[in-house]
Coordinates of C-alpha atoms in Angstrom, one line a residue:
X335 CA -5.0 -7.7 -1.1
X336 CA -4.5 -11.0 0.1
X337 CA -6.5 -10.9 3.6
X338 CA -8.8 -9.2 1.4
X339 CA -9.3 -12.1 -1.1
X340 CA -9.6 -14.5 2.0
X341 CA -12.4 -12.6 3.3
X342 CA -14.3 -12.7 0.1
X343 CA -13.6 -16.7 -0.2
X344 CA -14.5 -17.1 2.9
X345 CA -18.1 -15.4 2.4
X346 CA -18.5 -17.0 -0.5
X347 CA -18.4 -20.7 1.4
X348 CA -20.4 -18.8 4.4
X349 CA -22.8 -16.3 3.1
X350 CA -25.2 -17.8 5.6
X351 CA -22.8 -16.9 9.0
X352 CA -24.8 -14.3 11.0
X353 CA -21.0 -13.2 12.6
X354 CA -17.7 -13.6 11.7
X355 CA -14.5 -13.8 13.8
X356 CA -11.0 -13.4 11.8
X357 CA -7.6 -13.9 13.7
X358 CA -4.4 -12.2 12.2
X359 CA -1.4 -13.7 13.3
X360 CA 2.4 -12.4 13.6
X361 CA 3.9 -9.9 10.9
X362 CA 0.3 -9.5 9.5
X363 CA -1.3 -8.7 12.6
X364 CA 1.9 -6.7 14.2
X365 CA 1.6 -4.2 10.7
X366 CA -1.7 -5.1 10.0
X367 CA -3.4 -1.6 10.9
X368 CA -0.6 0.1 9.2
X369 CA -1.6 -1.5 6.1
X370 CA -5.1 -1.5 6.5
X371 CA -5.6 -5.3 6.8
X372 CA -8.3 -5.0 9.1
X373 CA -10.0 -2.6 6.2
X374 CA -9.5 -4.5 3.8
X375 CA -11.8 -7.6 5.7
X376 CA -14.3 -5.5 7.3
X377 CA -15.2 -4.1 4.1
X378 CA -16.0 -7.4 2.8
X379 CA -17.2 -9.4 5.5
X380 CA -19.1 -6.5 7.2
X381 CA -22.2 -6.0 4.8
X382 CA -23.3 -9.4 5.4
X383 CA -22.7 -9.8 9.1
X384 CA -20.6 -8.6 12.7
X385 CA -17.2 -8.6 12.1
X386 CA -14.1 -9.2 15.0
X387 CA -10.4 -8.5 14.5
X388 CA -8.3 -10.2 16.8
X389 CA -5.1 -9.8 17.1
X390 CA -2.0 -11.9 17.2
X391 CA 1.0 -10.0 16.6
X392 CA 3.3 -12.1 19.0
X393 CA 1.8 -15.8 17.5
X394 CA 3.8 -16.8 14.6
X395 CA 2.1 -20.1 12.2
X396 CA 4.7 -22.0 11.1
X397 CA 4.0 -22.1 7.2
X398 CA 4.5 -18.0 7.0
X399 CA 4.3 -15.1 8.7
X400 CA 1.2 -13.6 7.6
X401 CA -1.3 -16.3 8.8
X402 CA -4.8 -15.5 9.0
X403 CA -7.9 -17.8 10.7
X404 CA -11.3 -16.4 9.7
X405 CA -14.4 -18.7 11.7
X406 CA -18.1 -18.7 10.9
X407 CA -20.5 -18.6 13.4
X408 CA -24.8 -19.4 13.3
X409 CA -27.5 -17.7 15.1
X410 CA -27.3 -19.6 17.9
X411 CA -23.5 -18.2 18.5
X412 CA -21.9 -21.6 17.5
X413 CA -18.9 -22.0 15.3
X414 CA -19.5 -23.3 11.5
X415 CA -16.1 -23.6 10.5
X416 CA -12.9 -22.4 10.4
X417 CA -10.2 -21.8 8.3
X418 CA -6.2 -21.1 8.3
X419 CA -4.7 -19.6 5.4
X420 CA -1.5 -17.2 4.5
X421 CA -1.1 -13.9 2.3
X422 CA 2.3 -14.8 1.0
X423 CA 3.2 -11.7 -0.9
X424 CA 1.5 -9.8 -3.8
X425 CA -2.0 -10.6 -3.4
X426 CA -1.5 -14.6 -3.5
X427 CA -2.8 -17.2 -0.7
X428 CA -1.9 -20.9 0.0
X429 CA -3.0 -23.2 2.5
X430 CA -0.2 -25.0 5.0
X431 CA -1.6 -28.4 4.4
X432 CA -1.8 -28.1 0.4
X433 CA 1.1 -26.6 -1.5
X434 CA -1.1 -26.8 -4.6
X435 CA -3.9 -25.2 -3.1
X436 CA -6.5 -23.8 -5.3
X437 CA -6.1 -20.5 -3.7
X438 CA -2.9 -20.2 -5.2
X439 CA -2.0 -19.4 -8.8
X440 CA -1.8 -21.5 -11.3
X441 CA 1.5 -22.5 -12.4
X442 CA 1.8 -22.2 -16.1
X443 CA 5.2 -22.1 -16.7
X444 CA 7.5 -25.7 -17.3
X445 CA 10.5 -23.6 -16.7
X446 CA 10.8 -21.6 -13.4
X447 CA 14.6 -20.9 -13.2
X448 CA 16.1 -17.9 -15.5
X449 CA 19.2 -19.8 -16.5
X450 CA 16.7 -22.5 -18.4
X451 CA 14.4 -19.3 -19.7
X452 CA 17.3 -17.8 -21.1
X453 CA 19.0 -21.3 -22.3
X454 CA 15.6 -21.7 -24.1
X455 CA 15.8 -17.8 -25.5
X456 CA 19.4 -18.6 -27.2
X457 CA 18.3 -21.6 -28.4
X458 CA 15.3 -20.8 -30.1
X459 CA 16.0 -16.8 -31.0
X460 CA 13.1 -15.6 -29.4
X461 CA 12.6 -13.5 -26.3
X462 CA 11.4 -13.7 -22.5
X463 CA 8.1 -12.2 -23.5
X464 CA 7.7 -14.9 -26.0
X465 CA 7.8 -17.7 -23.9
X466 CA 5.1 -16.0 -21.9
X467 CA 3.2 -15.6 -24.8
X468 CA 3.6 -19.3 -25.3
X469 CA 2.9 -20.2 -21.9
X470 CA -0.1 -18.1 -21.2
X471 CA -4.1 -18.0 -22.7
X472 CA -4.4 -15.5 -25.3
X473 CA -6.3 -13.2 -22.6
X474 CA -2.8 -12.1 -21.0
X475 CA -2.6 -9.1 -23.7
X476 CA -5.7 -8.0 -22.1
X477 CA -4.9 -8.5 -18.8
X478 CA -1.6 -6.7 -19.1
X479 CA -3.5 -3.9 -20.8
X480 CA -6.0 -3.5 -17.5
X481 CA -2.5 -3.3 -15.3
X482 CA -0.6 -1.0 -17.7
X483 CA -3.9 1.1 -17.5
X484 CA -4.1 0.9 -13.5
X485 CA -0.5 2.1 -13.3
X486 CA -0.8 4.8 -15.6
X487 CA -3.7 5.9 -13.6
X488 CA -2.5 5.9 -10.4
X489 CA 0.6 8.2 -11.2
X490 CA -1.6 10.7 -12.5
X491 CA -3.8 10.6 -9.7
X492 CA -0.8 10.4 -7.5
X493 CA 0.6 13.3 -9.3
X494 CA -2.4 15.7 -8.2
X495 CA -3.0 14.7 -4.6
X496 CA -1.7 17.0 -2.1
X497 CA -1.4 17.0 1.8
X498 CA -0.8 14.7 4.6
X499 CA -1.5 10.7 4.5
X500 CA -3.2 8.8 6.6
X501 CA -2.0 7.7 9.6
X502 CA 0.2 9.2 13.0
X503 CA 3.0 9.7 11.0
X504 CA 1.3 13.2 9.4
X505 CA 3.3 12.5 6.3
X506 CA 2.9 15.3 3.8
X507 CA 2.6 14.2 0.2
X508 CA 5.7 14.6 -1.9
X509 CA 4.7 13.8 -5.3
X510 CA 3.4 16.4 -7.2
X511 CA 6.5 18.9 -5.5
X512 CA 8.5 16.4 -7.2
X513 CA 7.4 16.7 -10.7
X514 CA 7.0 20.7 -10.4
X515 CA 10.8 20.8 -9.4
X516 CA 11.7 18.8 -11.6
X517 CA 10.7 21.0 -14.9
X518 CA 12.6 23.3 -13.8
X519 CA 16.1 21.1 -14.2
X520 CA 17.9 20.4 -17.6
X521 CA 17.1 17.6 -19.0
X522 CA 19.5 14.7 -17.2
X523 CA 18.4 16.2 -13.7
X524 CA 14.6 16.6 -14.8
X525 CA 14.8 13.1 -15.7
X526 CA 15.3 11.4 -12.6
X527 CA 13.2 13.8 -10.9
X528 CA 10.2 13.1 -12.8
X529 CA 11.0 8.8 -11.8
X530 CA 11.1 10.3 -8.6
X531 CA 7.9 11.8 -8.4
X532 CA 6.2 9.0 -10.1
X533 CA 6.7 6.6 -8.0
X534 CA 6.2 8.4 -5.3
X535 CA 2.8 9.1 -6.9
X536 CA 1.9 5.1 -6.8
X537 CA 3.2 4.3 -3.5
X538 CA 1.5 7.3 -2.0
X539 CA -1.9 6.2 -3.6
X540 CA -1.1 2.4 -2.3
X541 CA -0.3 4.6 1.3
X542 CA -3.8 6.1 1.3
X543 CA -5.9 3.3 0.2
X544 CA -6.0 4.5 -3.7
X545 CA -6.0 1.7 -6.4
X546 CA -2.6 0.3 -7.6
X547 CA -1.0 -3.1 -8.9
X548 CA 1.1 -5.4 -7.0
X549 CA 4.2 -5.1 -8.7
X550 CA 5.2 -7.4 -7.6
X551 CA 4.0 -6.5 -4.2
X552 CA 1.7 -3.2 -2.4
X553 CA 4.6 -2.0 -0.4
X554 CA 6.7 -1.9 -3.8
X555 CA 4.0 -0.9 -6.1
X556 CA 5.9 2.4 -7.5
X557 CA 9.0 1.5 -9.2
X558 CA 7.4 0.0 -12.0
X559 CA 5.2 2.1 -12.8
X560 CA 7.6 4.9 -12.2
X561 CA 9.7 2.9 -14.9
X562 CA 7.5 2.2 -17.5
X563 CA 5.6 5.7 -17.5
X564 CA 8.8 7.5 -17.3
X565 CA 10.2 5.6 -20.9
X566 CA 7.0 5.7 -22.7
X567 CA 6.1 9.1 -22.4
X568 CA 10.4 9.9 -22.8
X569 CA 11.0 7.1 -25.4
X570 CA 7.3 7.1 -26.5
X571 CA 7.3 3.5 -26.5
X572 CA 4.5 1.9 -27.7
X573 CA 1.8 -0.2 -25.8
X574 CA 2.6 -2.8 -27.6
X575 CA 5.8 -3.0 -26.4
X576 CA 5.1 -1.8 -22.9
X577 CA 2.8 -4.7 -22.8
X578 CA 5.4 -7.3 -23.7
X579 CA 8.0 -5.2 -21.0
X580 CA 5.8 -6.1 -18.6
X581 CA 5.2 -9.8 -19.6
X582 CA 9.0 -10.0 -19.5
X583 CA 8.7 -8.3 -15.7
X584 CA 6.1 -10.4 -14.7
X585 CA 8.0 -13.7 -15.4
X586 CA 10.9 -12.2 -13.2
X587 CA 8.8 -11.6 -10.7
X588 CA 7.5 -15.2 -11.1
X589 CA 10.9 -16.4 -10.9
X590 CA 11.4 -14.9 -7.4
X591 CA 7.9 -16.0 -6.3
X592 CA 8.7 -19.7 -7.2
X593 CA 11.9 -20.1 -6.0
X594 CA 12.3 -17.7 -3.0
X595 CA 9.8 -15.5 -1.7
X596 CA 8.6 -11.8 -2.6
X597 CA 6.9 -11.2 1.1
X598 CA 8.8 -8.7 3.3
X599 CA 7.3 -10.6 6.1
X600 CA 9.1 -13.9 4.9
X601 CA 12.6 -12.6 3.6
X602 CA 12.6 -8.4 4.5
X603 CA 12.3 -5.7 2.0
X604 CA 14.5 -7.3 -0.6
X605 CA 11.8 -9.6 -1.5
X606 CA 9.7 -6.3 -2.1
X607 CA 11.2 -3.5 -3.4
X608 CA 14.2 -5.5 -4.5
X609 CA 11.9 -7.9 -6.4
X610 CA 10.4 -5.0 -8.2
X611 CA 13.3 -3.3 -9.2
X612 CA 14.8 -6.8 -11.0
X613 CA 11.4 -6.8 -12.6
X614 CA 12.0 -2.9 -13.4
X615 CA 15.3 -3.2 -14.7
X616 CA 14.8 -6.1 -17.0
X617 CA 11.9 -4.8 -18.5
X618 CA 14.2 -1.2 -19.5
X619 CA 16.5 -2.9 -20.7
X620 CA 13.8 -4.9 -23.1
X621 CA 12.5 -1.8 -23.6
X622 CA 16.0 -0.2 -25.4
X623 CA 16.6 -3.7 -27.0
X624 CA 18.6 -5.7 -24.7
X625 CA 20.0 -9.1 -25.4
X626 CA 18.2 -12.1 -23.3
X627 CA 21.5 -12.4 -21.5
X628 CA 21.5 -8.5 -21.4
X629 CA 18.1 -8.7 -19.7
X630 CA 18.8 -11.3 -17.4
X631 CA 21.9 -9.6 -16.4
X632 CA 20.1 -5.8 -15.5
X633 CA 17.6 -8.2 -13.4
X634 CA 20.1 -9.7 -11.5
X635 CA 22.1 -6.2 -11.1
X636 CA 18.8 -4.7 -9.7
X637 CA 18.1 -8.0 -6.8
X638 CA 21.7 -8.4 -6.0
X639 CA 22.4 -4.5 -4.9
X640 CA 19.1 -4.9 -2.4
X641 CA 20.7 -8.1 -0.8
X642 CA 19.6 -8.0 2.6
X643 CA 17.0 -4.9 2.8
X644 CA 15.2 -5.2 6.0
X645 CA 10.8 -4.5 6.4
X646 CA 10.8 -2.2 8.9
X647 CA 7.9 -0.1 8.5
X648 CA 7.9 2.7 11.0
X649 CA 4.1 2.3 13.1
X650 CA 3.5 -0.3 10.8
X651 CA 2.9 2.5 8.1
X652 CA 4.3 1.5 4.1
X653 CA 5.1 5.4 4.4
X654 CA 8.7 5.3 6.0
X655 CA 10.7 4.0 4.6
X656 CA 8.8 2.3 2.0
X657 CA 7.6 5.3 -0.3
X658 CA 11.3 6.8 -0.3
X659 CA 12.9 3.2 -1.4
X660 CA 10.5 2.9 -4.2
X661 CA 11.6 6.1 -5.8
X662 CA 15.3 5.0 -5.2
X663 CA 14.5 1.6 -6.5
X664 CA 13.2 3.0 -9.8
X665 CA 16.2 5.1 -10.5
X666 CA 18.3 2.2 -9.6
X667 CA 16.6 -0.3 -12.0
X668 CA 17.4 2.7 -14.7
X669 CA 20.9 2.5 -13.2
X670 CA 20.9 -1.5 -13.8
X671 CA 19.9 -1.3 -17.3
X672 CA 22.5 1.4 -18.8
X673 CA 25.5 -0.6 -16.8
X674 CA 24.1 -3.6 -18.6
X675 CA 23.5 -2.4 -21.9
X676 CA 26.8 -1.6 -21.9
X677 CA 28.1 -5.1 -21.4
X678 CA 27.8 -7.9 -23.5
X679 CA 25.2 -9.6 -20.9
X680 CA 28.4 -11.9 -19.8
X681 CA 28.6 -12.1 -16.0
X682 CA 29.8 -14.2 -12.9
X683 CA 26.8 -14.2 -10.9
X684 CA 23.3 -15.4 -12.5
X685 CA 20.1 -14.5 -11.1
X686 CA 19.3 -18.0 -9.8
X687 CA 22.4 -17.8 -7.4
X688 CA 20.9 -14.1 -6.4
X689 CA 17.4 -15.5 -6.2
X690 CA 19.0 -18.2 -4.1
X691 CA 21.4 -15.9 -1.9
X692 CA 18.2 -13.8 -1.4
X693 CA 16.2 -16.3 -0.1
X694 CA 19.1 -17.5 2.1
X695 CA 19.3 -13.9 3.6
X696 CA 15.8 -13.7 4.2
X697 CA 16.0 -16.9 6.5
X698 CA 18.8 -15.5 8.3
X699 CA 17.2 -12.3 9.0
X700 CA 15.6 -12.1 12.5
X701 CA 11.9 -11.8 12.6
X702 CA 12.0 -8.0 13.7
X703 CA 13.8 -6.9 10.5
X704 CA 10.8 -8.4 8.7
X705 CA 7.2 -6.5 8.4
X706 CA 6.8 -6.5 12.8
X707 CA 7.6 -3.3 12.9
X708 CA 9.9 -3.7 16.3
X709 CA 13.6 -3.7 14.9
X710 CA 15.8 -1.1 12.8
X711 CA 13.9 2.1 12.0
X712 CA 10.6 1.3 12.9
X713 CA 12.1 0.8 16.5
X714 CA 14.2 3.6 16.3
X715 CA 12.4 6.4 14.8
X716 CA 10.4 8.8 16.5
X717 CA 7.6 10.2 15.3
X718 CA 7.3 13.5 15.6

C-alpha cells in the first residue's frame, strides 16, 4: 500500500514524465515480488507512461529499510526529478529529511503513551474510544464504518475462495476447509475453528491481491478481522460498539506506530502480527466490558508473548509463515482477553515498557530476520 501511494504522489507532481524509473531498496526490494510491490507501482504509474523496476535488495537507506527512489524522465530521455521516500509499515510514508512530512499522518493525538491514555481514562471515567472520539473529526465513525465493512467483506470472500495462491509456493487455500470442519465440533472447539478460518480468509485475500485493511499492517491483516467478526456474529455485538472496538484498536496500534515501529522490515514480525494482536486483544476485551486498566493489560499480554518474532517470509511470499501466525495471533488475542478479564487489570509490566522492549528487540535483530527473506525459515525451507 505504501509503494503504491508513492507512485500515485509521485504522478500526481509528474503527470507530464513520458517514462518513469522507480528503485526499491533493501527489505522492500529483497520481498518486493513476494508482495507484489512492483504491482502495486506498475499499475499506477504504467497508464500514463514506461515504467522500470530496479532492484536493490542488497542497498540498505539509512532512514528504513523499505526505501524507495522513483525519477521522472522527459521526451528527450532526461531526468525531471527524483525522489527518496520510505513505506514504514501499514500503508504510511515519510521522508528522511522531514520527520513531519506531509506524506505522513497527521498526528492528532496530545497523548501518545498508554500509561497517560489510561491515567486520563481513570481520571476522567471515560474510555479509550472516547478520547478518540475527542481527538478525532466527526468523520471517524464513518471511516471506521468503511474498514469494519472492508473486513467483513473480505472474510466472506475469503471464506468461498478455493485452490492454490499465487506464487511458487503452490499454496492451497485453507480457509473455507476450516470453517466446514469446524461445524462439525461442539461448541468450544467450533469456536476457535471458525477464528481460524477467518483469518485465514483475510490473509489469504491480502496473499492473492484481494482487498483488505491494514490492521495494523498487510502481512497481519487477519487477526482482527478474525476477532471482531468472530464476537459480533457469536456475541452479536452491535456496530456501534464494534466501531468504538476498533477506535480503541486503532489508538493501540497508534501507540506502537509512534513510539516503536509496526514494520517487519524495521523490528521483525512482532511489529506485525504482534502489533495486531495487542490491537485484537484490547479491543475483546472492550468488547465484554473490560476495565481501562483491563484493556491496557490484554494489549500488553497480546505484544509481550510475540517479543522477538522474526519476518521471514519464505520466497518473499506473506504465505509462510504469515497466513498461519495470523490465525494463531487471533486465538491468542482471545487468549489475552479471558486471562485479563479475570484480573483486576493490576500488572508489573505496562505496555510502554513492552512497546519499548519491542522496539529494543527489533534493533537487535539482524537484518535477515527482518522482511529479506535470507535468514530463519525463509532460508531454510524448501519449497516443494
Amino acid at each position: 500500500m505504501g509503494p503504491r501511494k508513492a507512485a500515485e504522489i509521485f504522478l500526481e507532481r509528474h503527470p507530464e514524465a513520458t517514462a518513469f524509473k522507480v528503485t526499491l531498496y533493501g527489505s522492500l526490494a529483497a520481498t518486493g515480488k513476494g508482495h507484489m510491490t512492483n504491482i502495486a507501482i506498475t499499475e499506477v504509474l504504467q497508464p500514463v507512461a514506461p515504467v522500470e523496476i530496479i532492484w536493490e535488495p542488497k542497498i540498505f537507506l539509512p532512514f528504513h529499510p523499505n526505501g524507495m527512489k522513483f525519477v521522472s524522465v522527459d521526451k528527450e530521455g532526461k531526468e525531471t526529478d527524483q525522489w527518496v521516500v520510505f513505506s514504514i509499515g501499514g500503508g504510511a510514508l515519510a521522508e528522511e529529511s522531514d520527520g513531519a512530512s506531509s506524506v505522513n499522518t497527521p498526528d492528532v493525538y496530545s497523548m501518545n503513551s498508554m500509561t497517560e491514555i489510561l491515567q486520563w481514562c481513570e481520571r476522567t471515567g471515560k474510555s479509550y474510544w472516547e478520547y478518540v472520539k475527542e481527538c478525532e473529526d466527526s468523520d471517524i465513525w464513518d471511516y471506521l464504518q468503511e474498514v469494519w465493512k472492508t473486513m467483513q467483506n473480505a472474510v466472506k470472500r475469503g471464506l468461498e475462495q478455493e485452490g492454490v495462491l499465487p506464487g511458487p509456493l503452490n499454496l492451497r487455500r485453507k480457509a473455507s476447509t476450516y470453517y466446514i470442519r469446524a461445524s462439525g465440533y461442539k461448541q468450544s472447539l467450533q469456536s476457535r475453528g471458525l477464528v481460524f478460518a477467518y483469518a485465514l480468509a483475510v490473509s489469504e485475500e491480502n496473499a492473492s491481491g484481494g482487498v483488505i485493511v491494514t490492521a495494523p499492517t498487510c502481512g497481519s491483516c487477519g487477526v482482527m478481522p478474525a476477532v471482531l467478526y468472530h464476537l459480533a456474529k457469536s456475541r452479536e455485538f452491535s456496530d456501534t460498539r464494534i466501531l468504538r472496538a476498533l477506535a480503541t484498536a486503532g489508538l493501540v496500534g497508534n501507540i506502537v506506530k509512534t513510539n516503536a515501529s509496526i514494520s517487519g522490515a524495521e523490528v521483525g514480525c512482532q511489529g506485525e502480527v504482534g502489533v495486531a494482536c495487542a490491537m485484537a486483544s484490547a479491543a475483546a476485551n472492550q468488547l465484554f466490558g473490560g476495565s481501562p486498566a483491563q484493556i491496557e493489560y490484554a494489549a500488553e499480554m497480546g505484544l509481550e508473548h510475540h517479543l522477538g518474532m522474526t519476518c521471514d517470509p519464505v520466497c518473499g511470499l506473506v504465505q509462510i509463515p504469515c497466513i498461519e501466525r495470523n490465525a494463531y495471533a487471533a486465538a491468542r488475542a482471545l487468549d489475552a482477553n479471558l486471562y485479563s478479564s479475570f484480573t483486576d487489570g493490576m500488572h508489573r509490566v505496562s505496555f510502554d515498557k513492552v512497546v519499548e522492549v519491542m522496539k529494543e528487540t527489533g534493533n537487535d535483530l539482524p537484518s535477515l530476520y527482518k522482511e529479506t527473506s535470507e535468514g530463519g525459515l525463509a532460508k531454510d525451507y524448501k519449497p516443494m
